Amino acid sequence: MKYIRQRVLAAFAILALAISGCSTHETADTIFINGTVYTVDEANPKAEAVAVKDGMIQAVGNQQDILKFQGDDTKVVDLNRMTMTPGFIESHAHMMGVGYNKLEIDLMYVKTYDELVEKVAEAVEKAEPGDWITGRGWHQDKWIEKPDNMVKGFQTHEKLSAVSPDNPVWLRHASGHAAFGNAKAMELAGVNNLSIESLQGEVEGGEIIKDDLGNPTGIFTERAEGIIGKLVPQETEERAEQALELAIQECLRLGITSFHDAGSGQAYVDRLLRFKEQGRLKIRTYTMLTGTQPELLKEWADKGPMIDPDHQVTVRAFKLHTDGALGSRGAWLLEEYSDRPGHFGHETVPMERVGQVALMALESGFQLCSHAIGDRANQEVLDQYEMAFNKFPDLNPKDQRFRIEHAQHLSLDDIARFGEMNVIAAMQAIHMSSDRPWAIDRLGERRIVEGAYVWQKLMEAGATVANGTDAPVEPLDPLPSFYASIARKTLQGTPEGGYEADQAMTRAQALKSYTLDGAYAEFEEDFKGSIEVGKAADFTVFDKDIMTIPEMEILDTKTMMTVVGGEIVYEGN
Ligand SMILES: [Zn+2]
């Protein structure tokens, strides 16, 4: 019904444009003029200006057409020739992970101990006395120079403690096997040269590193981390709200207007609903319920999907995790790993469970999204989907839009099945860029060429490929992933010509994968994902024309404006 109404509206608006000159159109709330607008609407791919009324797109056209919608109260936004696209849709990432990362200091790119100390000093300035300051990702072997004072291969706490006398500091090592605290943190935990021996005795398999005089240096390894780690405030609801707030801000800063969360629980959904009610949820969300909580899926299957008429908090998918990753050789393969004979990886959930959840999803109107990376996992999941579809002959499998998350490595025979069953491949182009240089060791030349990150083959088979980043695994910024989609290179621009370049997306395909195809992957393509009359006024504005600039320049492009439902929710400079 709504679909029909939108089409009627569209027809009406086209008519209105056709008879321009006569002043019958309603005035717009906002007009965006003087832009380079890529609409992702095949019938009308480029425009200069857009008129918005009540959060929806009222007209799309050239400057003259749209100026006719200007009334006394119309806000006029001059895009100054910048590039506007439909709002970007992140189709697979983890909202709370993105937020929690922002609550901590990121030490991954720190090059010296002094730089680490500087970052902590900045955080101390913003903190209240007594607040814990936490961070992660430091690695002393990656520093370009070592501090003068090292004990057992690690730095010592004095400089760190000097910049943070009143705030306990706790910084986790990149490996996850050690952490670094300051004097305040050690004081709170009762760690000093008198207590160190007895504490050490309590932590089998861990070490409190001490200097020649027997003083703790601030480094705690393995199980000794718990001595201080247990004092760090746990994930309270207050902290979760803070994280969500930061994640939303991060989305808007990066031009993301819709976000598919790849696996969360009830507390997350409740938090989104609360944010919506309080007017703090500035983006649109789509949630996959995590299959790690079987009772959660059961409960939702009983009550059915929650489809938000306001298009802000929709819960309509189940998420399953069926194998590991290629890096750790956990991805489940049909043939052995090239760099570990006899090893095939493994499934992380019994396949019968995938079948059961697929049936439950079909019965209750949910979409199923299964994480599968290796070709065996992909094949087995497709088998389970097929089996489930066969049990519901009255349902058209194509309407179910089941998804496979990542779909990184596929057997040639299975590629066509994505098209046949209309299984959406939710892929993160940036993973290709980051992983392809070493993934060839795992899979070898033939398998890489035939079936790894085969975006073009999937699209040729009729499958929808939705794009994203899997943040916080990769940074949330869609532009590096957009770049990877078209260049198939590392972010350093290597290799020349790209990896398996015949699988690169065109820019138009890449833009669609990040907009309209993302909308399709959440059943929202009639509402958003392209700049068409009657659709939501969700836009992203970039300072450069990402559809024409040399590909390397995409990585220097900035988001200048993010618009959700006609409201400018972010402006860059
Ligand atoms: Zn993920």
Coordinates of C-alpha atoms and ligand atoms in Angstrom, one line a residue:
M1 CA 0.0 0.0 0.0
K2 CA 2.7 2.4 1.0
Y3 CA 4.7 1.4 -2.0
I4 CA 1.7 2.4 -4.2
R5 CA 1.3 5.7 -2.5
Q6 CA 4.9 6.5 -3.0
R7 CA 4.6 5.8 -6.7
V8 CA 1.6 7.9 -7.0
L9 CA 3.4 10.7 -5.2
A10 CA 6.3 10.2 -7.5
A11 CA 4.1 10.4 -10.6
F12 CA 2.5 13.5 -9.2
A13 CA 5.9 15.2 -8.6
I14 CA 7.1 14.3 -12.1
L15 CA 3.9 15.8 -13.5
A16 CA 4.5 18.9 -11.3
L17 CA 7.9 19.2 -12.7
A18 CA 6.7 18.7 -16.3
I19 CA 4.2 21.6 -15.9
S20 CA 6.8 23.8 -14.2
G21 CA 6.0 27.4 -14.7
C22 CA 2.7 27.0 -13.1
S23 CA 3.1 27.6 -9.4
T24 CA 1.1 24.7 -8.0
H25 CA 3.9 22.9 -6.0
E26 CA 4.0 23.0 -2.3
T27 CA 7.0 24.8 -1.1
A28 CA 9.9 22.8 0.3
D29 CA 11.2 22.7 3.9
T30 CA 14.7 22.6 2.6
I31 CA 16.3 22.7 -0.9
F32 CA 19.8 21.5 -1.5
I33 CA 21.1 23.3 -4.6
N34 CA 24.3 23.7 -6.7
G35 CA 25.5 20.2 -6.1
T36 CA 26.7 17.2 -8.1
V37 CA 24.1 14.7 -7.1
Y38 CA 24.5 11.0 -7.7
T39 CA 21.1 9.5 -7.2
V40 CA 21.6 5.7 -7.6
D41 CA 18.3 6.0 -9.6
E42 CA 18.8 4.4 -12.9
A43 CA 16.1 6.4 -14.6
N44 CA 17.7 9.7 -13.4
P45 CA 21.3 9.0 -12.4
K46 CA 22.5 12.6 -11.9
A47 CA 21.0 15.8 -10.7
E48 CA 22.0 19.3 -9.3
A49 CA 19.5 19.9 -6.6
V50 CA 16.9 18.2 -4.3
A51 CA 13.9 19.5 -2.6
V52 CA 12.8 18.1 0.8
K53 CA 9.5 18.2 2.6
D54 CA 8.6 16.5 5.8
G55 CA 11.8 14.5 5.8
M56 CA 11.1 13.1 2.4
I57 CA 12.4 13.9 -1.1
Q58 CA 9.9 16.1 -2.8
A59 CA 11.8 16.7 -6.1
V60 CA 15.1 15.9 -7.8
G61 CA 16.3 17.9 -10.7
N62 CA 18.4 20.7 -12.1
Q63 CA 18.8 24.0 -10.3
Q64 CA 15.9 25.8 -12.0
D65 CA 13.5 23.0 -11.3
I66 CA 14.2 22.9 -7.7
L67 CA 14.4 26.6 -7.0
K68 CA 10.7 26.6 -7.9
F69 CA 10.1 24.8 -4.6
Q70 CA 11.6 27.7 -2.6
G71 CA 9.1 29.5 -0.4
D72 CA 9.5 32.2 2.2
D73 CA 10.3 29.7 4.9
T74 CA 12.4 27.3 2.8
K75 CA 15.9 26.7 4.1
V76 CA 18.4 26.9 1.2
V77 CA 21.5 24.8 1.4
D78 CA 24.2 25.7 -1.1
L79 CA 26.3 22.6 -1.8
N80 CA 29.0 24.6 -3.5
R81 CA 29.5 22.0 -6.2
M82 CA 30.2 19.3 -3.6
T83 CA 29.1 15.7 -4.2
M84 CA 25.9 14.4 -2.8
T85 CA 24.9 10.7 -2.7
P86 CA 22.2 8.8 -0.9
G87 CA 23.0 8.3 2.7
F88 CA 25.6 5.6 3.2
I89 CA 24.3 2.3 4.7
E90 CA 26.7 0.3 6.8
S91 CA 25.5 -3.2 6.3
H92 CA 27.5 -5.1 8.8
A93 CA 29.2 -3.7 11.8
H94 CA 29.0 -3.7 15.6
M95 CA 27.5 -0.5 17.1
M96 CA 28.5 -1.0 20.7
G97 CA 32.0 -2.1 19.7
V98 CA 32.4 1.1 17.7
G99 CA 31.3 3.1 20.8
Y100 CA 33.4 1.3 23.4
N101 CA 36.4 1.8 21.2
K102 CA 35.8 5.5 21.3
L103 CA 35.6 5.4 25.1
E104 CA 39.1 4.1 25.3
I105 CA 42.4 5.6 24.1
D106 CA 43.5 4.0 20.8
L107 CA 47.2 3.3 21.1
M108 CA 47.6 1.1 18.0
Y109 CA 49.4 3.8 16.0
V110 CA 51.5 5.2 18.8
K111 CA 55.2 5.2 17.7
T112 CA 57.1 5.9 21.0
Y113 CA 56.6 5.6 24.7
D114 CA 56.5 9.4 24.9
E115 CA 53.6 9.5 22.5
L116 CA 51.7 7.0 24.6
V117 CA 52.2 9.2 27.6
E118 CA 51.1 12.3 25.7
K119 CA 47.8 10.6 24.7
V120 CA 47.1 9.6 28.3
A121 CA 47.9 13.2 29.3
E122 CA 45.3 14.5 26.9
A123 CA 42.7 12.1 28.3
V124 CA 43.5 13.1 31.8
E125 CA 42.7 16.7 30.9
K126 CA 39.2 15.7 29.9
A127 CA 38.6 13.4 32.8
E128 CA 37.3 14.0 36.3
P129 CA 39.7 13.1 39.1
G130 CA 39.4 9.5 40.0
D131 CA 37.9 8.4 36.6
W132 CA 39.6 5.4 35.2
I133 CA 41.5 6.0 31.9
T134 CA 41.6 3.0 29.7
G135 CA 43.3 2.3 26.4
R136 CA 44.4 -0.6 24.2
G137 CA 46.6 -1.5 21.3
W138 CA 50.1 -0.4 22.3
H139 CA 53.0 -2.6 21.3
Q140 CA 56.5 -1.7 22.5
D141 CA 58.2 -3.7 19.7
K142 CA 56.5 -1.4 17.1
W143 CA 57.9 1.8 18.6
I144 CA 60.5 3.4 16.5
E145 CA 62.7 4.1 19.6
K146 CA 62.8 2.4 23.0
P147 CA 62.6 4.2 26.3
D148 CA 65.9 4.3 28.3
N149 CA 64.5 2.3 31.1
M150 CA 63.3 -1.1 30.1
V151 CA 62.6 -4.1 32.3
K152 CA 62.1 -7.6 30.8
G153 CA 61.5 -6.0 27.4
F154 CA 58.8 -3.5 28.7
Q155 CA 58.7 0.2 29.6
T156 CA 58.2 1.2 33.2
H157 CA 55.4 3.3 34.7
E158 CA 57.2 6.5 36.0
K159 CA 56.5 8.8 33.1
L160 CA 52.9 7.5 32.8
S161 CA 52.3 8.0 36.5
A162 CA 53.7 11.6 36.3
V163 CA 51.0 12.7 33.9
S164 CA 48.2 11.0 35.7
P165 CA 48.7 11.3 39.5
D166 CA 44.9 11.3 40.3
N167 CA 43.5 9.1 37.6
P168 CA 44.1 5.3 37.5
V169 CA 45.3 4.3 34.1
W170 CA 45.0 0.8 32.6
L171 CA 46.3 0.2 29.0
R172 CA 46.0 -3.2 27.4
H173 CA 48.7 -4.6 25.1
A174 CA 47.9 -5.2 21.4
S175 CA 48.4 -8.9 21.9
G176 CA 45.9 -9.0 24.8
H177 CA 48.5 -10.8 26.9
A178 CA 49.7 -7.9 29.0
A179 CA 48.5 -4.6 30.4
F180 CA 50.2 -1.5 31.7
G181 CA 49.0 0.5 34.8
N182 CA 50.1 3.7 36.5
A183 CA 51.0 4.2 40.2
K184 CA 47.4 5.3 41.0
A185 CA 46.0 2.1 39.6
M186 CA 48.5 0.0 41.5
E187 CA 47.8 1.9 44.7
L188 CA 44.1 1.2 44.4
A189 CA 44.9 -2.5 43.8
G190 CA 47.3 -2.6 46.7
V191 CA 50.3 -3.4 44.6
N192 CA 53.6 -2.2 46.0
N193 CA 57.0 -3.6 46.8
L194 CA 55.8 -5.0 50.1
S195 CA 52.7 -6.8 48.7
I196 CA 54.2 -7.9 45.3
E197 CA 55.5 -11.3 46.4
S198 CA 52.3 -12.5 48.0
L199 CA 50.2 -11.1 45.1
Q200 CA 52.5 -12.8 42.6
G201 CA 51.9 -16.1 44.4
E202 CA 48.2 -15.8 43.7
V203 CA 48.4 -15.5 40.0
E204 CA 49.6 -18.7 38.5
G205 CA 50.6 -18.2 34.9
G206 CA 50.9 -14.5 35.1
E207 CA 53.6 -12.1 36.2
I208 CA 53.8 -8.7 38.0
I209 CA 57.0 -7.5 36.5
K210 CA 59.4 -5.8 39.0
D211 CA 62.6 -3.9 38.8
D212 CA 66.0 -4.7 40.5
L213 CA 64.8 -3.0 43.7
G214 CA 61.6 -5.2 43.8
N215 CA 59.2 -2.3 42.8
P216 CA 56.4 -3.1 40.4
T217 CA 57.0 -1.6 36.9
G218 CA 53.4 -1.3 35.9
I219 CA 53.4 -4.3 33.6
F220 CA 51.1 -7.2 34.4
T221 CA 51.0 -10.2 32.1
E222 CA 48.4 -12.9 31.5
R223 CA 46.4 -13.8 34.7
A224 CA 48.2 -11.1 36.7
E225 CA 46.2 -8.6 34.6
G226 CA 43.2 -9.4 36.8
I227 CA 44.8 -7.8 39.8
I228 CA 44.0 -4.4 38.4
G229 CA 41.6 -5.4 35.6
K230 CA 39.0 -6.4 38.1
L231 CA 38.9 -2.8 39.5
V232 CA 38.2 -1.2 36.1
P233 CA 34.5 -0.3 36.0
Q234 CA 32.5 -2.9 34.1
E235 CA 30.0 -2.2 31.4
T236 CA 27.3 -0.3 33.3
E237 CA 24.2 0.9 31.4
E238 CA 25.5 4.5 31.9
R239 CA 28.7 3.6 30.1
A240 CA 26.8 1.7 27.4
E241 CA 24.7 4.8 26.7
Q242 CA 27.9 6.9 26.5
A243 CA 29.3 4.4 24.0
L244 CA 26.1 4.4 21.9
E245 CA 26.1 8.2 21.9
L246 CA 29.7 8.2 20.6
A247 CA 29.0 5.5 18.1
I248 CA 26.1 7.5 16.6
Q249 CA 28.3 10.6 16.4
E250 CA 31.0 8.6 14.7
C251 CA 28.4 7.3 12.1
L252 CA 27.2 10.8 11.4
R253 CA 30.8 12.2 11.1
L254 CA 31.5 9.5 8.5
G255 CA 28.3 10.0 6.5
I256 CA 26.6 6.8 7.6
T257 CA 22.8 7.3 7.9
S258 CA 21.8 3.7 8.4
F259 CA 23.5 0.9 10.4
H260 CA 23.0 -2.8 10.4
D261 CA 24.1 -4.2 13.7
A262 CA 25.5 -7.7 13.2
G263 CA 24.4 -9.4 16.4
S264 CA 23.1 -7.8 19.6
G265 CA 20.9 -8.6 22.5
Q266 CA 17.8 -7.2 24.2
A267 CA 19.7 -4.6 26.2
Y268 CA 20.9 -3.0 22.9
V269 CA 17.4 -3.0 21.4
D270 CA 16.0 -1.4 24.6
R271 CA 18.8 1.2 24.5
L272 CA 18.0 2.1 20.9
L273 CA 14.3 2.5 21.8
R274 CA 15.2 4.7 24.7
F275 CA 17.5 6.8 22.5
K276 CA 14.7 7.1 19.9
E277 CA 12.2 8.3 22.5
Q278 CA 14.7 10.8 23.8
G279 CA 15.5 12.1 20.3
R280 CA 19.1 11.0 20.6
L281 CA 18.9 8.3 17.9
K282 CA 20.0 10.4 14.9
I283 CA 20.4 7.5 12.5
R284 CA 18.3 4.5 11.3
T285 CA 19.2 1.1 12.7
Y286 CA 18.6 -2.5 11.7
T287 CA 19.4 -5.1 14.3
M288 CA 20.3 -8.8 13.9
L289 CA 19.6 -10.6 17.1
T290 CA 22.5 -12.6 18.3
G291 CA 22.3 -16.4 18.0
T292 CA 24.7 -16.8 20.9
Q293 CA 21.5 -16.4 23.0
P294 CA 19.1 -19.2 21.8
E295 CA 16.4 -18.1 24.2
L296 CA 16.5 -14.6 22.8
L297 CA 15.8 -15.9 19.3
K298 CA 13.0 -18.1 20.6
E299 CA 11.4 -15.2 22.4
W300 CA 11.5 -13.0 19.4
A301 CA 10.3 -15.8 17.1
D302 CA 7.3 -16.0 19.3
K303 CA 6.4 -12.3 19.1
G304 CA 7.6 -11.7 15.6
P305 CA 9.7 -8.9 14.0
M306 CA 9.6 -5.3 15.2
I307 CA 9.3 -3.2 12.1
D308 CA 9.4 0.5 13.0
P309 CA 7.0 2.7 11.1
D310 CA 9.4 5.5 11.7
H311 CA 12.2 3.5 10.2
Q312 CA 14.6 4.0 13.1
V313 CA 14.6 0.9 15.2
T314 CA 13.8 -2.2 13.2
V315 CA 14.5 -5.7 14.5
R316 CA 13.9 -8.3 11.8
A317 CA 16.9 -10.6 11.6
F318 CA 18.7 -13.5 13.4
K319 CA 22.5 -13.7 13.3
L320 CA 24.5 -17.0 13.4
H321 CA 28.2 -17.4 13.5
T322 CA 29.1 -20.5 11.6
D323 CA 32.9 -20.6 11.2
G324 CA 36.1 -18.7 12.2
A325 CA 38.3 -16.4 10.2
L326 CA 41.1 -17.0 7.6
G327 CA 43.8 -15.3 9.7
S328 CA 43.5 -17.8 12.6
R329 CA 42.8 -20.6 10.1
G330 CA 39.4 -21.0 11.7
A331 CA 37.5 -20.5 8.4
W332 CA 36.0 -23.8 7.4
L333 CA 37.4 -25.0 4.0
L334 CA 36.5 -27.8 1.6
E335 CA 40.2 -28.4 0.9
E336 CA 43.1 -28.2 3.4
Y337 CA 44.8 -24.9 4.1
S338 CA 47.7 -24.3 1.7
D339 CA 49.9 -23.3 4.6
R340 CA 48.8 -26.0 7.1
P341 CA 48.4 -29.4 5.4
G342 CA 45.6 -31.6 6.9
H343 CA 43.9 -28.6 8.5
F344 CA 40.5 -27.5 7.2
G345 CA 39.3 -25.1 9.9
H346 CA 35.9 -25.9 11.5
E347 CA 32.3 -24.9 12.0
T348 CA 31.6 -23.0 15.1
V349 CA 27.9 -24.0 15.4
P350 CA 26.4 -27.4 14.4
M351 CA 24.9 -27.2 10.9
E352 CA 21.6 -28.7 12.3
R353 CA 21.3 -25.5 14.4
V354 CA 21.6 -23.4 11.2
G355 CA 18.8 -25.4 9.7
Q356 CA 16.6 -25.1 12.9
V357 CA 17.1 -21.4 13.1
A358 CA 16.4 -21.0 9.3
L359 CA 13.1 -22.8 9.8
M360 CA 12.3 -20.7 12.9
A361 CA 13.1 -17.6 10.9
L362 CA 10.8 -18.6 8.0
E363 CA 8.0 -19.4 10.4
S364 CA 8.2 -16.2 12.2
G365 CA 9.0 -13.7 9.5
F366 CA 12.7 -13.1 10.3
Q367 CA 15.6 -12.8 8.0
L368 CA 18.6 -15.1 8.8
C369 CA 22.1 -13.7 8.5
S370 CA 24.9 -16.3 8.9
H371 CA 28.5 -15.5 9.2
A372 CA 30.4 -17.7 6.8
I373 CA 34.0 -17.1 5.6
G374 CA 35.4 -20.4 4.2
D375 CA 34.0 -22.2 1.1
R376 CA 32.8 -25.2 3.2
A377 CA 30.9 -23.0 5.7
N378 CA 29.3 -21.1 2.8
Q379 CA 28.3 -24.3 1.1
E380 CA 26.9 -25.9 4.2
V381 CA 24.9 -22.7 5.1
L382 CA 23.5 -22.6 1.6
D383 CA 22.5 -26.2 1.9
Q384 CA 20.7 -25.5 5.2
Y385 CA 18.9 -22.5 3.6
E386 CA 17.9 -24.6 0.7
M387 CA 16.6 -27.4 2.9
A388 CA 14.6 -24.9 5.0
F389 CA 13.1 -23.2 1.9
N390 CA 12.1 -26.6 0.5
K391 CA 10.0 -27.1 3.7
F392 CA 8.0 -24.0 2.9
P393 CA 6.9 -24.5 -0.7
D394 CA 4.4 -21.7 -0.3
L395 CA 7.0 -19.1 0.4
N396 CA 9.1 -17.8 -2.4
P397 CA 12.7 -18.2 -1.2
K398 CA 13.6 -15.0 -3.0
D399 CA 11.3 -13.0 -0.8
Q400 CA 13.1 -14.1 2.4
R401 CA 16.3 -12.3 1.5
F402 CA 18.4 -14.6 3.7
R403 CA 22.0 -13.3 4.0
I404 CA 25.5 -14.7 4.3
E405 CA 27.8 -12.3 6.2
H406 CA 31.3 -12.0 4.7
A407 CA 31.0 -14.8 2.1
Q408 CA 34.7 -14.3 1.6
H409 CA 35.7 -17.5 0.0
L410 CA 33.3 -19.5 -2.2
S411 CA 33.4 -22.7 -4.2
L412 CA 32.7 -22.0 -7.9
D413 CA 29.6 -24.2 -7.8
D414 CA 28.1 -22.2 -5.0
I415 CA 28.3 -18.7 -6.5
A416 CA 25.2 -19.2 -8.7
R417 CA 23.2 -20.4 -5.7
F418 CA 23.4 -16.9 -4.2
G419 CA 21.5 -15.7 -7.2
E420 CA 19.1 -18.6 -7.4
M421 CA 18.0 -18.4 -3.8
N422 CA 18.4 -14.6 -3.7
V423 CA 20.9 -14.9 -0.8
I424 CA 22.4 -11.6 -0.1
A425 CA 26.2 -11.5 0.2
A426 CA 27.0 -8.9 2.9
M427 CA 30.7 -8.3 2.2
Q428 CA 33.2 -5.8 3.5
A429 CA 35.4 -4.7 0.7
I430 CA 37.9 -3.3 3.1
H431 CA 38.6 -6.9 4.3
M432 CA 39.9 -7.7 0.9
S433 CA 42.3 -4.8 1.0
S434 CA 43.6 -5.7 4.5
D435 CA 43.7 -9.5 4.2
R436 CA 44.4 -10.3 0.5
P437 CA 48.2 -9.8 0.9
W438 CA 48.4 -12.8 3.3
A439 CA 45.2 -14.7 2.5
I440 CA 46.9 -16.1 -0.5
D441 CA 49.2 -18.1 1.9
R442 CA 46.1 -19.7 3.4
L443 CA 44.3 -20.5 0.1
G444 CA 46.9 -20.6 -2.6
E445 CA 46.7 -19.0 -6.0
R446 CA 43.9 -21.0 -7.6
R447 CA 41.4 -20.7 -4.8
I448 CA 42.1 -17.0 -4.4
V449 CA 41.5 -16.3 -8.1
E450 CA 38.5 -18.5 -8.4
G451 CA 36.6 -17.8 -5.3
A452 CA 37.9 -15.2 -2.9
Y453 CA 36.1 -11.8 -2.6
V454 CA 34.4 -12.4 -5.9
W455 CA 32.1 -9.4 -6.0
Q456 CA 31.7 -9.3 -9.7
K457 CA 31.0 -13.0 -10.1
L458 CA 28.3 -12.8 -7.4
M459 CA 26.6 -9.8 -9.0
E460 CA 26.8 -11.5 -12.4
A461 CA 25.0 -14.5 -10.8
G462 CA 22.2 -12.1 -9.8
A463 CA 23.2 -11.8 -6.1
T464 CA 22.9 -8.5 -4.2
V465 CA 26.2 -7.5 -2.6
A466 CA 25.8 -5.2 0.4
N467 CA 28.9 -3.3 1.6
G468 CA 30.3 -2.4 5.0
T469 CA 33.3 -2.6 7.3
D470 CA 32.6 -4.9 10.2
A471 CA 33.8 -2.1 12.5
P472 CA 35.4 -2.1 14.9
V473 CA 37.3 -4.9 13.2
E474 CA 38.1 -2.3 10.5
P475 CA 37.6 1.4 10.9
L476 CA 34.0 2.4 10.3
D477 CA 34.9 5.0 7.6
P478 CA 33.1 3.9 4.4
L479 CA 35.5 5.6 2.0
P480 CA 38.4 3.1 2.4
S481 CA 35.9 0.3 1.8
F482 CA 34.5 2.2 -1.2
Y483 CA 38.1 2.6 -2.5
A484 CA 38.8 -1.1 -2.0
S485 CA 35.6 -2.0 -3.9
I486 CA 36.8 -0.3 -7.0
A487 CA 40.6 -0.5 -6.7
R488 CA 41.1 -4.0 -5.1
K489 CA 44.3 -2.7 -3.6
T490 CA 45.7 -2.2 -0.2
L491 CA 45.3 1.3 1.3
Q492 CA 48.9 1.9 0.2
G493 CA 47.8 1.5 -3.4
T494 CA 49.4 -1.8 -4.0
P495 CA 49.6 -3.8 -6.2
E496 CA 49.5 -1.9 -9.4
G497 CA 46.3 -2.8 -11.2
G498 CA 44.8 -4.4 -8.1
Y499 CA 44.3 -7.9 -6.9
E500 CA 42.1 -10.0 -9.2
A501 CA 41.0 -6.8 -10.9
D502 CA 38.3 -8.4 -12.9
Q503 CA 36.4 -8.7 -9.7
A504 CA 36.5 -5.0 -8.9
M505 CA 33.2 -3.1 -8.7
T506 CA 32.5 -0.2 -11.0
R507 CA 32.1 3.1 -9.0
A508 CA 28.3 2.9 -9.7
Q509 CA 28.2 -0.7 -8.4
A510 CA 30.2 0.3 -5.3
L511 CA 28.0 3.3 -4.6
K512 CA 24.9 1.1 -5.0
S513 CA 26.4 -1.6 -2.7
Y514 CA 26.7 1.1 0.0
T515 CA 23.3 2.6 -0.5
L516 CA 20.4 0.9 -2.3
D517 CA 21.7 -2.6 -1.9
G518 CA 22.2 -2.0 1.8
A519 CA 18.6 -0.8 1.9
Y520 CA 17.5 -3.9 0.0
A521 CA 19.4 -6.1 2.6
E522 CA 17.1 -4.7 5.3
F523 CA 13.8 -4.7 3.2
E524 CA 13.9 -0.9 2.9
E525 CA 14.7 -0.2 -0.7
D526 CA 11.3 1.4 -1.3
F527 CA 11.9 3.8 1.5
K528 CA 15.6 4.8 1.2
G529 CA 18.9 4.0 -0.6
S530 CA 18.5 6.3 -3.6
I531 CA 17.6 9.9 -4.2
E532 CA 14.1 9.6 -5.7
V533 CA 10.9 11.4 -5.1
G534 CA 9.0 9.9 -2.2
K535 CA 12.0 8.4 -0.5
A536 CA 13.6 9.4 2.7
A537 CA 15.8 12.5 2.5
D538 CA 19.0 10.7 3.7
F539 CA 22.1 12.1 2.1
T540 CA 25.8 12.1 2.4
V541 CA 27.8 15.1 1.0
F542 CA 31.6 14.7 0.2
D543 CA 34.1 17.4 -0.5
K544 CA 35.3 15.6 -3.6
D545 CA 33.6 13.8 -6.4
I546 CA 34.2 10.2 -5.4
M547 CA 32.7 9.0 -8.7
T548 CA 35.4 10.7 -10.9
I549 CA 38.5 11.6 -8.9
P550 CA 41.7 9.4 -9.2
E551 CA 41.1 6.5 -6.9
M552 CA 43.8 7.3 -4.4
E553 CA 42.1 10.6 -3.7
I554 CA 39.1 8.8 -2.4
L555 CA 41.2 8.1 0.7
D556 CA 41.6 11.9 1.3
T557 CA 37.9 12.7 0.8
K558 CA 36.0 14.1 3.6
T559 CA 32.4 13.9 4.7
M560 CA 31.0 17.5 4.7
M561 CA 27.4 16.9 5.6
T562 CA 25.2 14.1 6.7
V563 CA 21.4 14.4 6.4
V564 CA 18.9 12.0 7.9
G565 CA 15.2 12.5 7.2
G566 CA 15.9 16.0 5.8
E567 CA 17.7 17.1 9.0
I568 CA 21.3 18.1 8.8
V569 CA 22.8 16.0 11.6
Y570 CA 26.5 16.6 10.8
E571 CA 28.5 19.4 9.1
G572 CA 32.2 19.1 8.5
N573 CA 34.6 21.8 7.7
Ligands
ZN1 ZN 31.0 -8.8 12.4

